[in-house]
mmCIF file with all atom_site columns, C-alpha atoms in Angstrom:
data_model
loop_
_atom_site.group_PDB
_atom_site.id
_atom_site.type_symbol
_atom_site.label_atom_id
_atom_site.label_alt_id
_atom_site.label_comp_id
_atom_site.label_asym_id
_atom_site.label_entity_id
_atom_site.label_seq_id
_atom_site.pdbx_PDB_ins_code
_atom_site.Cartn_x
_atom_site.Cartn_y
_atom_site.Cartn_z
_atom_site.occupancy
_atom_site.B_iso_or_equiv
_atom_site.pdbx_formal_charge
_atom_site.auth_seq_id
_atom_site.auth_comp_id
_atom_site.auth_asym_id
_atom_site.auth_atom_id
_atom_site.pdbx_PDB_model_num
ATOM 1   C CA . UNK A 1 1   ? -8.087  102.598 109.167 1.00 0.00 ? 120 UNK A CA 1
ATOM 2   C CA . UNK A 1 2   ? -10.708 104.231 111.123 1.00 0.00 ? 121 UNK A CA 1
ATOM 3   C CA . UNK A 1 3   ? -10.190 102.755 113.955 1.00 0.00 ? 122 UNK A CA 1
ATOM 4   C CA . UNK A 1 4   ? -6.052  103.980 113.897 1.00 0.00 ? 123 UNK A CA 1
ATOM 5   C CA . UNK A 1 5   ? -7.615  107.278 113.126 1.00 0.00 ? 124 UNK A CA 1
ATOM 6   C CA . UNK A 1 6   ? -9.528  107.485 116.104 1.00 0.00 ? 125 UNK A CA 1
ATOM 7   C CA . UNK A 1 7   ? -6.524  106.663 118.392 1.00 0.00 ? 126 UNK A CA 1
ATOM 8   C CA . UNK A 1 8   ? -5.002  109.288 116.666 1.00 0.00 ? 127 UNK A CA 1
ATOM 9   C CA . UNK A 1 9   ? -7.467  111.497 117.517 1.00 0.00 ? 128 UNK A CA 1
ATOM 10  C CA . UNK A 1 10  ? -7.223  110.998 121.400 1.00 0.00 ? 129 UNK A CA 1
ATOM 11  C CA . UNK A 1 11  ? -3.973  110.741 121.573 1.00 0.00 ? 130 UNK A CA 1
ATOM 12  C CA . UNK A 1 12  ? -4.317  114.493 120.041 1.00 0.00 ? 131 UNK A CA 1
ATOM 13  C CA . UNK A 1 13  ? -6.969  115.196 122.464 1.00 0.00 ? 132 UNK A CA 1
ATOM 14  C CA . UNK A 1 14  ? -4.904  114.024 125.446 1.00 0.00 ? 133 UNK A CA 1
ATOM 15  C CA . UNK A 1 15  ? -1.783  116.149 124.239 1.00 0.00 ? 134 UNK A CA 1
ATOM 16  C CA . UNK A 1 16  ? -4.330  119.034 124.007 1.00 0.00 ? 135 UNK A CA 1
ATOM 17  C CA . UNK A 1 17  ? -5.202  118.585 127.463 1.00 0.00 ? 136 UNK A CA 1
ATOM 18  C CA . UNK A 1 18  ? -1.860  117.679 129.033 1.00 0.00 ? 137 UNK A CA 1
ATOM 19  C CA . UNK A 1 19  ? -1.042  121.130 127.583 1.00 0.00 ? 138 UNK A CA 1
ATOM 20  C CA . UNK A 1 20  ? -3.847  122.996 129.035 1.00 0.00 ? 139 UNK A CA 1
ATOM 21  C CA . UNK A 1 21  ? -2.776  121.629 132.502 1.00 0.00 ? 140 UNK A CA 1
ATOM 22  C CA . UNK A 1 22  ? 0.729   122.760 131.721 1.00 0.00 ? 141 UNK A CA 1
ATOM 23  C CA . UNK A 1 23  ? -0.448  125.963 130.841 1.00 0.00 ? 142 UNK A CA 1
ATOM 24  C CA . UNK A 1 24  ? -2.499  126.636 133.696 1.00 0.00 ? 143 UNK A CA 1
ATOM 25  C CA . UNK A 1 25  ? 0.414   125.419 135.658 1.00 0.00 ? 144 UNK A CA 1
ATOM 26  C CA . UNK A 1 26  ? 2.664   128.168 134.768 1.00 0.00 ? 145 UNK A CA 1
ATOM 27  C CA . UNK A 1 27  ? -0.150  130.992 134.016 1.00 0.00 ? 146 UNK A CA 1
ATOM 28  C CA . UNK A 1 28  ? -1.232  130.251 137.683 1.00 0.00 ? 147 UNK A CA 1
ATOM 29  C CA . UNK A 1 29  ? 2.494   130.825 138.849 1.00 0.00 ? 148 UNK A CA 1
ATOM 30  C CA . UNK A 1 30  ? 2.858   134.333 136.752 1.00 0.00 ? 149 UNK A CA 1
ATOM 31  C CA . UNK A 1 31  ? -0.399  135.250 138.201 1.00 0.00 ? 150 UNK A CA 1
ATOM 32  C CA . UNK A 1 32  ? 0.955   134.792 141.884 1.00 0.00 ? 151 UNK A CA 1
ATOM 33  C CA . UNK A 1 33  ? 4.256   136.239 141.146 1.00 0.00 ? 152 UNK A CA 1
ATOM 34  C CA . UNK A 1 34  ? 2.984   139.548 138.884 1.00 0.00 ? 153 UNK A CA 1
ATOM 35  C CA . UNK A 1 35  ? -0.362  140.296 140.132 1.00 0.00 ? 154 UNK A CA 1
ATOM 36  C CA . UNK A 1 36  ? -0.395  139.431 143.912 1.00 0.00 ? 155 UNK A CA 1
ATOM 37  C CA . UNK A 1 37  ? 2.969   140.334 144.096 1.00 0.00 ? 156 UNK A CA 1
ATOM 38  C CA . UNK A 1 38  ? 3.750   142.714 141.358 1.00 0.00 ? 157 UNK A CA 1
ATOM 39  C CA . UNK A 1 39  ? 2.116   145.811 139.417 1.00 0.00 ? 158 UNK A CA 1
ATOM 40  C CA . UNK A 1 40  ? -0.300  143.831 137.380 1.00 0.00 ? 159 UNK A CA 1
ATOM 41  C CA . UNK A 1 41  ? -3.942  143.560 138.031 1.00 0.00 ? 160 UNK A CA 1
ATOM 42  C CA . UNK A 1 42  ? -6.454  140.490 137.701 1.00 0.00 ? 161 UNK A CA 1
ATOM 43  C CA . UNK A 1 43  ? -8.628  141.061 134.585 1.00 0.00 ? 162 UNK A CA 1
ATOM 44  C CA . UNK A 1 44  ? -11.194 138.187 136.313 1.00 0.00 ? 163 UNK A CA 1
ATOM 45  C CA . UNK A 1 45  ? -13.307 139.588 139.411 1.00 0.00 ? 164 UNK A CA 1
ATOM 46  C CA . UNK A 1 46  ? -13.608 136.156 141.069 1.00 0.00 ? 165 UNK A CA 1
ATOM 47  C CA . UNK A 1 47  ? -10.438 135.158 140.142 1.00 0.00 ? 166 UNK A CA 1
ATOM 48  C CA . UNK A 1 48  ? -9.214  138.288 141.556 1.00 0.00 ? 167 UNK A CA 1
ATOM 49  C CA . UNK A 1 49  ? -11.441 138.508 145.390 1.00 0.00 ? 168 UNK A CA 1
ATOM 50  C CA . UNK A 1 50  ? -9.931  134.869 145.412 1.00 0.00 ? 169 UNK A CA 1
ATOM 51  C CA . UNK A 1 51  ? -6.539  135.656 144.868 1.00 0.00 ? 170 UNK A CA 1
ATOM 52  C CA . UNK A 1 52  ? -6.497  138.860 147.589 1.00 0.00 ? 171 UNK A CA 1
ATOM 53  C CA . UNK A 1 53  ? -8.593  136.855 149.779 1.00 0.00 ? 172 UNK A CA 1
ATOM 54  C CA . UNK A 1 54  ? -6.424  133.476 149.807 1.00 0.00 ? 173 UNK A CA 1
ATOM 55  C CA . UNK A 1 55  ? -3.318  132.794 147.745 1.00 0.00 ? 174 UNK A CA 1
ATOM 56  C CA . UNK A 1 56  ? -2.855  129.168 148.594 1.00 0.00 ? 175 UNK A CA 1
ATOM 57  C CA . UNK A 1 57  ? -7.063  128.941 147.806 1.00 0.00 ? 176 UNK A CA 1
ATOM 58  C CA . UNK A 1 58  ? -6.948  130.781 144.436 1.00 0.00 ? 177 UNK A CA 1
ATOM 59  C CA . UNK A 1 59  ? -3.557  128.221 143.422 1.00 0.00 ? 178 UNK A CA 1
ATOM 60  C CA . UNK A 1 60  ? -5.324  124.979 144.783 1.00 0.00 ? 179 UNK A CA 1
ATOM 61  C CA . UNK A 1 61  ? -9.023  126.083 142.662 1.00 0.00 ? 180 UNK A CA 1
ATOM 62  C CA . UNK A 1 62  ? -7.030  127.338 139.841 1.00 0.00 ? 181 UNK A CA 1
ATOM 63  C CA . UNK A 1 63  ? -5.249  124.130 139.649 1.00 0.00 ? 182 UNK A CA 1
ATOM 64  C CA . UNK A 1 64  ? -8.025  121.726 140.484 1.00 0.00 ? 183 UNK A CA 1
ATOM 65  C CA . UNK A 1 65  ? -10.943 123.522 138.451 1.00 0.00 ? 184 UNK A CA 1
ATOM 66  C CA . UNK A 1 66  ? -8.723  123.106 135.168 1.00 0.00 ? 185 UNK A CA 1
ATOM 67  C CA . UNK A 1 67  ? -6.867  119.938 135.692 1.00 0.00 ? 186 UNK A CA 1
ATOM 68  C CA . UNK A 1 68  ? -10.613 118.287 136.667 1.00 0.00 ? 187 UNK A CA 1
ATOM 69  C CA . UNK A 1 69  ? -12.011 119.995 133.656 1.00 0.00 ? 188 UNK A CA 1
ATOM 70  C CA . UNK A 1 70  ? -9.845  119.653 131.421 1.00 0.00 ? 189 UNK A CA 1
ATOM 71  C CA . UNK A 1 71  ? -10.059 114.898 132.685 1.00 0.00 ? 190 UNK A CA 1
ATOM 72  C CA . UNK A 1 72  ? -13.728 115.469 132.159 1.00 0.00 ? 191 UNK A CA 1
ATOM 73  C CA . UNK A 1 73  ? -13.341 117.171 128.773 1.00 0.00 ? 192 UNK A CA 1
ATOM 74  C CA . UNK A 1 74  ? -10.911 114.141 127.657 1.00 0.00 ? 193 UNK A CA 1
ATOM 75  C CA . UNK A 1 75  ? -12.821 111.269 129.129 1.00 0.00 ? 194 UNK A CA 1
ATOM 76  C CA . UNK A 1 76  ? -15.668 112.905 126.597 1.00 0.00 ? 195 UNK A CA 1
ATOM 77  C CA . UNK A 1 77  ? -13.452 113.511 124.014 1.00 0.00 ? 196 UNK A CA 1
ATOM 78  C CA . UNK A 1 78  ? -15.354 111.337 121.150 1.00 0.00 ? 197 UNK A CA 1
ATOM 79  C CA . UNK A 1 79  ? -18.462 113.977 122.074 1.00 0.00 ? 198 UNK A CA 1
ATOM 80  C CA . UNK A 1 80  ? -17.269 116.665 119.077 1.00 0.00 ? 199 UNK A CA 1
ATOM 81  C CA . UNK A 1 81  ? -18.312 119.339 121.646 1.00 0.00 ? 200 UNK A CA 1
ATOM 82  C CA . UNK A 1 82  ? -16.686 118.397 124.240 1.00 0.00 ? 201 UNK A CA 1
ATOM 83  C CA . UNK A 1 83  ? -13.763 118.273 121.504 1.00 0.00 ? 202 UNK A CA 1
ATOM 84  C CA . UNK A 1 84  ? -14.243 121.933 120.484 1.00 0.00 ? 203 UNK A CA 1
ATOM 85  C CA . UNK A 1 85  ? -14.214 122.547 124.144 1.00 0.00 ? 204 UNK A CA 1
ATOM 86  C CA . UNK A 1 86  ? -10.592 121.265 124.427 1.00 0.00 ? 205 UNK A CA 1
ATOM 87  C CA . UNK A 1 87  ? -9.163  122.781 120.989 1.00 0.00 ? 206 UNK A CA 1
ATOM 88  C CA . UNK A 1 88  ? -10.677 126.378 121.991 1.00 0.00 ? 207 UNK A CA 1
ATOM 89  C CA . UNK A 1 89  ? -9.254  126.278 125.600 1.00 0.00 ? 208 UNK A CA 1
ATOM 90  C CA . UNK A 1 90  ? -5.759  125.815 124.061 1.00 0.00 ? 209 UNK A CA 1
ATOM 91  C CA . UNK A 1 91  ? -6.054  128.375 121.669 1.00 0.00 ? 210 UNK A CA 1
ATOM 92  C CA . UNK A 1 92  ? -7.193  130.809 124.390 1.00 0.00 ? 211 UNK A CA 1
ATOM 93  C CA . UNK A 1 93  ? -4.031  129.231 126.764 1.00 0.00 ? 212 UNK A CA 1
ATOM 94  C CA . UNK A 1 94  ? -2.112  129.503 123.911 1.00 0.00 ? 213 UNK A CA 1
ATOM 95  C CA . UNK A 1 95  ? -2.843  133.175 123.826 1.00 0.00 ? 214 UNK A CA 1
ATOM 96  C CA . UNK A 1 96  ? -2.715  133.983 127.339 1.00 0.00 ? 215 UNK A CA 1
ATOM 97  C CA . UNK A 1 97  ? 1.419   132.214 127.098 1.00 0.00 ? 216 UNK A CA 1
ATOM 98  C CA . UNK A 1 98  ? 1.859   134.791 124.271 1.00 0.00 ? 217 UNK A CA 1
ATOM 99  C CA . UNK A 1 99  ? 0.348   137.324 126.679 1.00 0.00 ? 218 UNK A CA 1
ATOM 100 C CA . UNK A 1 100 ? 2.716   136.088 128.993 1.00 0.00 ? 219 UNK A CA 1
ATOM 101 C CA . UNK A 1 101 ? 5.698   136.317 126.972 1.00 0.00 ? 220 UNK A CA 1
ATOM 102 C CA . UNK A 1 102 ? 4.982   140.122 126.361 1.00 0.00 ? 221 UNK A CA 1
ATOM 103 C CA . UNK A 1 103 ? 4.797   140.571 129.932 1.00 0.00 ? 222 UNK A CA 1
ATOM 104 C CA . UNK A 1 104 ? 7.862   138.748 130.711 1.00 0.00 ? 223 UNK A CA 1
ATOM 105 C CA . UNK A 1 105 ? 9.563   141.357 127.541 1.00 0.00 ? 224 UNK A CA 1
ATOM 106 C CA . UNK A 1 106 ? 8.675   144.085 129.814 1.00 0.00 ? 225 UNK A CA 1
ATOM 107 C CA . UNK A 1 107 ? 10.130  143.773 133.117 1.00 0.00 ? 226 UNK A CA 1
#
C-alpha cells in the first residue's frame, strides 16, 4: 500500500511540474506579445532589462531556468521541501494564468 502511494505521489509531482512548464510556456508567450509588444509593463527588473535587452535571450532563460528547475525539483521530489517547492510554484502559476485571463478580458 505504501509503496502504490508513493507512485501516486510522483506521478502527482510530475503532473505538477509538467504544468509548471506549460505554464511558463504560455506566460512567457503573453509576456512577449503584451509587454514587449503591447502596453503592459514587466513587474520583475531582471526579467524586464532582459526582455528590452534581448527577446530571443529573455524566451530561451525563461524557458530553460524553469523547465531545468522545475527536472531538478522532480528528480527531488521524495525531499518534502523540494515538494513544497513544486506545489507553491503552481499555485503562484496558477495565479499568474488567472492574471492572465483578466488581461486577456481586457483587450
Amino acid at each position: 500500500m505504501k509503496k502504490s502511494f508513493e507512485m501516486n505521489e510522483k506521478r502527482l509531482a510530475t503532473l505538477a511540474v509538467a504544468l509548471l512548464i506549460v505554464f511558463n510556456a504560455i506566460d512567457t508567450f503573453f509576456t512577449v506579445k503584451y509587454i514587449k509588444f503591447g502596453p503592459l509593463s514587466e513587474a520583475n527588473p531582471i526579467m524586464d532589462w532582459l526582455l528590452s535587452y534581448n527577446t530571443t535571450s529573455f524566451v530561451i532563460y525563461k524557458i530553460i531556468a524553469v523547465t531545468l528547475g522545475g527536472l531538478l525539483l522532480l528528480d527531488n521530489s521524495e525531499n518534502k521541501i523540494a515538494k513544497g517547492f513544486i506545489f507553491s510554484f503552481l499555485i503562484l502559476y496558477t495565479f499568474v494564468m488567472l492574471a492572465w485571463g483578466f488581461v486577456l478580458f481586457q483587450f
